[in-house]
mmCIF file of C-alpha atoms in Angstrom:
data_model
loop_
_atom_site.group_PDB
_atom_site.id
_atom_site.type_symbol
_atom_site.label_atom_id
_atom_site.label_comp_id
_atom_site.label_asym_id
_atom_site.label_seq_id
_atom_site.Cartn_x
_atom_site.Cartn_y
_atom_site.Cartn_z
ATOM 1 C CA UNK A 108 0.000 0.000 0.000
ATOM 2 C CA UNK A 109 2.917 2.361 0.622
ATOM 3 C CA UNK A 110 4.393 1.642 -2.789
ATOM 4 C CA UNK A 111 0.999 2.348 -4.362
ATOM 5 C CA UNK A 112 0.828 5.690 -2.530
ATOM 6 C CA UNK A 113 -2.307 4.762 -0.592
ATOM 7 C CA UNK A 114 -0.683 5.222 2.813
ATOM 8 C CA UNK A 115 2.396 7.110 4.039
ATOM 9 C CA UNK A 116 3.256 4.865 6.960
ATOM 10 C CA UNK A 117 1.950 2.037 9.047
ATOM 11 C CA UNK A 118 2.563 1.007 12.605
ATOM 12 C CA UNK A 119 1.948 -1.406 15.419
ATOM 13 C CA UNK A 120 0.936 -1.113 19.064
ATOM 14 C CA UNK A 121 2.222 -3.836 21.356
ATOM 15 C CA UNK A 122 3.343 -4.617 24.882
ATOM 16 C CA UNK A 123 7.050 -5.347 25.021
ATOM 17 C CA UNK A 124 8.194 -8.460 26.784
ATOM 18 C CA UNK A 125 10.288 -11.568 26.321
ATOM 19 C CA UNK A 126 7.271 -13.535 25.082
ATOM 20 C CA UNK A 127 6.104 -10.922 22.581
ATOM 21 C CA UNK A 128 5.577 -12.573 19.185
ATOM 22 C CA UNK A 129 6.061 -9.284 17.312
ATOM 23 C CA UNK A 130 9.767 -8.891 18.182
ATOM 24 C CA UNK A 131 10.731 -10.644 14.936
ATOM 25 C CA UNK A 132 8.780 -8.271 12.672
ATOM 26 C CA UNK A 133 9.235 -4.863 14.327
ATOM 27 C CA UNK A 134 11.557 -3.508 11.658
ATOM 28 C CA UNK A 135 8.709 -3.684 9.121
ATOM 29 C CA UNK A 136 6.809 -0.878 10.864
ATOM 30 C CA UNK A 137 7.348 2.852 10.436
ATOM 31 C CA UNK A 138 5.911 3.735 13.843
ATOM 32 C CA UNK A 139 5.723 1.630 16.983
ATOM 33 C CA UNK A 140 3.655 2.150 20.111
ATOM 34 C CA UNK A 141 5.073 0.329 23.130
ATOM 35 C CA UNK A 142 5.623 0.391 26.870
ATOM 36 C CA UNK A 143 8.845 2.043 28.034
ATOM 37 C CA UNK A 144 9.638 2.767 31.665
ATOM 38 C CA UNK A 145 13.030 3.936 32.930
ATOM 39 C CA UNK A 146 12.405 1.562 35.843
ATOM 40 C CA UNK A 147 12.420 -1.466 33.502
ATOM 41 C CA UNK A 148 15.452 -3.740 33.581
ATOM 42 C CA UNK A 149 15.998 -3.459 29.820
ATOM 43 C CA UNK A 150 15.368 0.289 29.526
ATOM 44 C CA UNK A 151 18.937 1.266 28.579
ATOM 45 C CA UNK A 152 18.995 -1.336 25.803
ATOM 46 C CA UNK A 153 15.575 -0.179 24.585
ATOM 47 C CA UNK A 154 16.636 3.482 24.539
ATOM 48 C CA UNK A 155 19.750 2.631 22.520
ATOM 49 C CA UNK A 156 17.766 0.548 20.014
ATOM 50 C CA UNK A 157 14.544 2.552 19.648
ATOM 51 C CA UNK A 158 15.372 6.005 20.980
ATOM 52 C CA UNK A 159 16.077 7.610 17.599
ATOM 53 C CA UNK A 160 12.997 6.254 15.812
ATOM 54 C CA UNK A 161 9.511 7.755 15.729
ATOM 55 C CA UNK A 162 7.217 6.101 18.198
ATOM 56 C CA UNK A 163 4.577 6.378 20.862
ATOM 57 C CA UNK A 164 5.432 5.410 24.423
ATOM 58 C CA UNK A 165 3.066 4.345 27.174
ATOM 59 C CA UNK A 166 3.399 3.073 30.749
ATOM 60 C CA UNK A 167 6.450 5.226 31.432
ATOM 61 C CA UNK A 168 5.717 5.137 35.168
ATOM 62 C CA UNK A 169 5.113 1.408 35.415
ATOM 63 C CA UNK A 170 7.334 -0.640 37.697
ATOM 64 C CA UNK A 171 7.914 2.402 39.882
ATOM 65 C CA UNK A 172 7.583 3.006 43.570
ATOM 66 C CA UNK A 173 6.586 6.233 45.340
ATOM 67 C CA UNK A 174 10.217 7.056 46.170
ATOM 68 C CA UNK A 175 11.201 7.449 42.506
ATOM 69 C CA UNK A 176 11.189 10.966 41.105
ATOM 70 C CA UNK A 177 8.601 10.886 38.327
ATOM 71 C CA UNK A 178 9.602 14.290 36.983
ATOM 72 C CA UNK A 179 13.175 13.057 36.575
ATOM 73 C CA UNK A 180 11.926 9.873 34.880
ATOM 74 C CA UNK A 181 9.832 11.858 32.419
ATOM 75 C CA UNK A 182 12.731 14.163 31.562
ATOM 76 C CA UNK A 183 14.883 11.087 30.946
ATOM 77 C CA UNK A 184 12.285 9.603 28.594
ATOM 78 C CA UNK A 185 11.959 12.861 26.636
ATOM 79 C CA UNK A 186 15.742 13.110 26.318
ATOM 80 C CA UNK A 187 16.299 9.508 25.256
ATOM 81 C CA UNK A 188 13.274 9.263 22.926
ATOM 82 C CA UNK A 189 13.268 12.694 21.193
ATOM 83 C CA UNK A 190 11.145 11.572 18.228
ATOM 84 C CA UNK A 191 8.461 9.912 20.330
ATOM 85 C CA UNK A 192 5.138 10.985 21.733
ATOM 86 C CA UNK A 193 4.635 10.040 25.383
ATOM 87 C CA UNK A 194 1.160 9.022 26.529
ATOM 88 C CA UNK A 195 0.346 9.689 30.169
ATOM 89 C CA UNK A 196 -2.891 8.322 31.525
#
């Protein structure tokens, strides 16, 4: 459909995890919507891999406890994912 000029881009929304079946096909998508929390164990790896691509992030405050500075976490996400939209709900 992109080659035919019917769409400009296509994307996928998914929940990251070791059992996610979409890991093998992610490179096919122009935009990805996924969970990304600085409190996640694999956050640094995720930021290095996906931080410079367009995307939509959700659950940035998951896996947190009340002692963590949420403002600092959000600033970190904005810095490491400059092309992404961050959903807060």
